Amino acid sequence: MFVTISTTGTAARPATDLGYLLHKHPDKAQAFSTSYGTAHVFYPEADAERCTAALLLEIDPVALVRRGRGKGRGGAPDAALAQYVNDRPYAASSLLAVALGNVFSSALRGVCAARPERAAAPLPLRVEVPALPARGGPDLVRRLFEPLGWNVTADPVPLDTAFPEWGASRYVRLLLESERLTLAEALRHLYVLLPVLDDAKHYWVSADEVDKLLRAGEGWLAGHPEQQLITNRYLSRRWSLTRQARERLELVRLAETDDSEVEDIDNAVADETGTEEKPTPLAVLRREAVLAALNDSGAARVLDLGCGQGQLTQALLKDARYTDIVGVDVSQRALAIAARRLKLDRMGERQAARVKLVQGSLVYTDQRLRGYDAAVLSEVVEHVDPPRLPALEYAVFGHARPRTVVVTTPNAEYNVRWESLPAGHVRHGDHRFEWTREEFRAWAAAVAERYGYEAAFTSVGPEDPEVGPPTQMATFTVSSEREAKAA
């Protein structure tokens, strides 16, 4: 990995002052040990008119593999070839950002006892990165750097110069030029935005990364038009950390607008109040969405297919509008737990007449399930082997044929937001698959067309601008055209 920082000067203000600002002498080549290799600092040119400092990060591939197991891109156990086919030793990434922070730590803070006036003043700067992964292409590079005062040149690197028809790779050759920034500001921009463009980190992102981001982003991140994308990517899309960072950045923005200190604004409550609201669990949000769909349908007789331990069945039983409720599950153990939850053995006769639990498989037709107003398949379809899905579809939509069917299932795209979920894993060990939003909509549209229903879609849980909601829901209603023909 390689980056150069250049400046120009005059006899009165020589360019070699860059050596003082970086705390690295232009006449020396120095090496610094890092966790993943060696960082070399040297000056290809150094005179009064022009001075260039180069940082070459030489990666130790063995250390990268040993220390990076299970961390970052290429650390997953199902990516065994990643340690052999990996761009990290060559292309700028979080490894280079960390090296910049370690080797030029004083310059990053703007500290220079020998030339304090130069450290505080803008310099004519030119930064070059020969190989930079840019997930988002040259356009994203410009959107990130131009608002900070840089003139940006981001030339796409072709996949193969011998085959131009193959197009560009995800790498760019980056050139940044500015006369409006201090060296410390320039280094802080690189420290944050190199891993943001790479969209990956070589180490586990913990809570202290928020403090690192806010320190390096002081003075520019709060007002950056791409603040949300920067915080998301820098914090590896860990939702709790990105929310914390954005809240603190909003306080900074408000303080700057009001020309006051952050502490003066963030004083509405004492440090410990015990009144913080906890987010509503996704299971509760899902159940509320299903109940709302059933309410809109006007159903009175409802099937809870794959009822599990009876949480939805219990909620239905509490609403007097549902006069006939049937919970169905293949697991006798789950039905026993549901019976205890509902207190069937102590239920009054009138209440007991409204509900029953039956054992059955949803991939077989069952005469007991015909004639109901609505059916719910909440977090069920993903537990069915894909080859058996057509049998479930026919048993529910073709044979039982309720007027309304409500289906919820995980949104696979949202899985990257679960902090504890390893990359490439599904949310539950028994899930046979998990659909993206496009895949779920395609499945629902095909089922609706095949069995004469119309499908409407609802998001369940907090909507993420990039990956959507954690749960997706489809409400199927018998097609009005099909009803007309039947009449």
PDB file of N, CA and C in Angstrom, residues 305-306 328-330 360-366 369 377 380-381 383-396 399:
ATOM      1  N   LEU A 305     -50.983 -20.633  11.325  1.00  0.00           N
ATOM      2  CA  LEU A 305     -50.264 -21.773  10.761  1.00  0.00           C
ATOM      3  C   LEU A 305     -48.793 -21.700  11.139  1.00  0.00           C
ATOM      4  N   GLY A 306     -48.295 -22.765  11.783  1.00  0.00           N
ATOM      5  CA  GLY A 306     -46.949 -22.717  12.347  1.00  0.00           C
ATOM      6  C   GLY A 306     -46.965 -21.862  13.595  1.00  0.00           C
ATOM      7  N   VAL A 328     -51.929 -24.235  14.492  1.00  0.00           N
ATOM      8  CA  VAL A 328     -51.449 -25.470  13.869  1.00  0.00           C
ATOM      9  C   VAL A 328     -49.932 -25.497  13.918  1.00  0.00           C
ATOM     10  N   ASP A 329     -49.367 -26.612  14.328  1.00  0.00           N
ATOM     11  CA  ASP A 329     -47.916 -26.771  14.299  1.00  0.00           C
ATOM     12  C   ASP A 329     -47.585 -28.245  14.185  1.00  0.00           C
ATOM     13  N   VAL A 330     -46.447 -28.537  13.541  1.00  0.00           N
ATOM     14  CA  VAL A 330     -46.030 -29.925  13.391  1.00  0.00           C
ATOM     15  C   VAL A 330     -45.403 -30.457  14.677  1.00  0.00           C
ATOM     16  N   GLY A 360     -50.308 -30.698  12.806  1.00  0.00           N
ATOM     17  CA  GLY A 360     -50.424 -30.933  11.370  1.00  0.00           C
ATOM     18  C   GLY A 360     -49.235 -30.359  10.632  1.00  0.00           C
ATOM     19  N   SER A 361     -48.994 -30.900   9.436  1.00  0.00           N
ATOM     20  CA  SER A 361     -47.913 -30.414   8.583  1.00  0.00           C
ATOM     21  C   SER A 361     -48.499 -29.524   7.495  1.00  0.00           C
ATOM     22  N   LEU A 362     -47.855 -28.397   7.277  1.00  0.00           N
ATOM     23  CA  LEU A 362     -48.382 -27.425   6.320  1.00  0.00           C
ATOM     24  C   LEU A 362     -48.070 -27.790   4.877  1.00  0.00           C
ATOM     25  N   VAL A 363     -47.329 -28.855   4.642  1.00  0.00           N
ATOM     26  CA  VAL A 363     -47.056 -29.252   3.261  1.00  0.00           C
ATOM     27  C   VAL A 363     -48.030 -30.332   2.797  1.00  0.00           C
ATOM     28  N   TYR A 364     -49.032 -30.650   3.625  1.00  0.00           N
ATOM     29  CA  TYR A 364     -50.077 -31.598   3.246  1.00  0.00           C
ATOM     30  C   TYR A 364     -51.443 -30.920   3.364  1.00  0.00           C
ATOM     31  N   THR A 365     -52.350 -31.277   2.458  1.00  0.00           N
ATOM     32  CA  THR A 365     -53.707 -30.731   2.543  1.00  0.00           C
ATOM     33  C   THR A 365     -54.400 -31.291   3.785  1.00  0.00           C
ATOM     34  N   ASP A 366     -55.263 -30.464   4.369  1.00  0.00           N
ATOM     35  CA  ASP A 366     -55.928 -30.847   5.621  1.00  0.00           C
ATOM     36  C   ASP A 366     -57.344 -30.279   5.593  1.00  0.00           C
ATOM     37  N   LEU A 369     -58.699 -27.420   7.852  1.00  0.00           N
ATOM     38  CA  LEU A 369     -58.280 -26.027   7.688  1.00  0.00           C
ATOM     39  C   LEU A 369     -59.093 -25.278   6.634  1.00  0.00           C
ATOM     40  N   LEU A 377     -49.071 -17.019   8.246  1.00  0.00           N
ATOM     41  CA  LEU A 377     -47.805 -17.757   8.214  1.00  0.00           C
ATOM     42  C   LEU A 377     -46.726 -16.776   8.667  1.00  0.00           C
ATOM     43  N   VAL A 380     -42.603 -18.563   8.994  1.00  0.00           N
ATOM     44  CA  VAL A 380     -42.793 -19.992   8.778  1.00  0.00           C
ATOM     45  C   VAL A 380     -42.148 -20.464   7.485  1.00  0.00           C
ATOM     46  N   VAL A 381     -42.363 -19.746   6.376  1.00  0.00           N
ATOM     47  CA  VAL A 381     -41.949 -20.283   5.077  1.00  0.00           C
ATOM     48  C   VAL A 381     -40.452 -20.551   5.010  1.00  0.00           C
ATOM     49  N   HIS A 383     -38.627 -21.869   7.097  1.00  0.00           N
ATOM     50  CA  HIS A 383     -38.289 -23.144   7.741  1.00  0.00           C
ATOM     51  C   HIS A 383     -38.588 -24.342   6.834  1.00  0.00           C
ATOM     52  N   VAL A 384     -39.133 -24.090   5.648  1.00  0.00           N
ATOM     53  CA  VAL A 384     -39.528 -25.161   4.726  1.00  0.00           C
ATOM     54  C   VAL A 384     -38.454 -25.321   3.655  1.00  0.00           C
ATOM     55  N   ASP A 385     -38.053 -26.558   3.390  1.00  0.00           N
ATOM     56  CA  ASP A 385     -37.084 -26.803   2.323  1.00  0.00           C
ATOM     57  C   ASP A 385     -37.647 -26.290   1.003  1.00  0.00           C
ATOM     58  N   PRO A 386     -36.839 -25.566   0.214  1.00  0.00           N
ATOM     59  CA  PRO A 386     -37.347 -24.983  -1.040  1.00  0.00           C
ATOM     60  C   PRO A 386     -38.089 -25.961  -1.944  1.00  0.00           C
ATOM     61  N   PRO A 387     -37.636 -27.230  -2.094  1.00  0.00           N
ATOM     62  CA  PRO A 387     -38.400 -28.143  -2.963  1.00  0.00           C
ATOM     63  C   PRO A 387     -39.812 -28.428  -2.447  1.00  0.00           C
ATOM     64  N   ARG A 388     -40.071 -28.182  -1.156  1.00  0.00           N
ATOM     65  CA  ARG A 388     -41.394 -28.479  -0.595  1.00  0.00           C
ATOM     66  C   ARG A 388     -42.283 -27.243  -0.530  1.00  0.00           C
ATOM     67  N   LEU A 389     -41.757 -26.090  -0.920  1.00  0.00           N
ATOM     68  CA  LEU A 389     -42.568 -24.877  -0.900  1.00  0.00           C
ATOM     69  C   LEU A 389     -43.812 -24.979  -1.786  1.00  0.00           C
ATOM     70  N   PRO A 390     -43.729 -25.532  -3.007  1.00  0.00           N
ATOM     71  CA  PRO A 390     -44.951 -25.645  -3.816  1.00  0.00           C
ATOM     72  C   PRO A 390     -46.060 -26.433  -3.117  1.00  0.00           C
ATOM     73  N   ALA A 391     -45.679 -27.461  -2.337  1.00  0.00           N
ATOM     74  CA  ALA A 391     -46.694 -28.230  -1.612  1.00  0.00           C
ATOM     75  C   ALA A 391     -47.356 -27.372  -0.557  1.00  0.00           C
ATOM     76  N   LEU A 392     -46.572 -26.543   0.175  1.00  0.00           N
ATOM     77  CA  LEU A 392     -47.145 -25.625   1.162  1.00  0.00           C
ATOM     78  C   LEU A 392     -48.056 -24.607   0.478  1.00  0.00           C
ATOM     79  N   GLU A 393     -47.591 -24.084  -0.654  1.00  0.00           N
ATOM     80  CA  GLU A 393     -48.407 -23.092  -1.366  1.00  0.00           C
ATOM     81  C   GLU A 393     -49.764 -23.669  -1.736  1.00  0.00           C
ATOM     82  N   TYR A 394     -49.776 -24.896  -2.264  1.00  0.00           N
ATOM     83  CA  TYR A 394     -51.064 -25.494  -2.657  1.00  0.00           C
ATOM     84  C   TYR A 394     -51.932 -25.796  -1.436  1.00  0.00           C
ATOM     85  N   ALA A 395     -51.303 -26.320  -0.359  1.00  0.00           N
ATOM     86  CA  ALA A 395     -52.081 -26.673   0.837  1.00  0.00           C
ATOM     87  C   ALA A 395     -52.762 -25.450   1.424  1.00  0.00           C
ATOM     88  N   VAL A 396     -52.088 -24.286   1.390  1.00  0.00           N
ATOM     89  CA  VAL A 396     -52.659 -23.078   2.004  1.00  0.00           C
ATOM     90  C   VAL A 396     -53.519 -22.309   1.017  1.00  0.00           C
ATOM     91  N   HIS A 399     -55.854 -25.283  -1.425  1.00  0.00           N
ATOM     92  CA  HIS A 399     -56.803 -26.189  -0.780  1.00  0.00           C
ATOM     93  C   HIS A 399     -57.556 -25.519   0.362  1.00  0.00           C
TER      94      HIS A 399
END
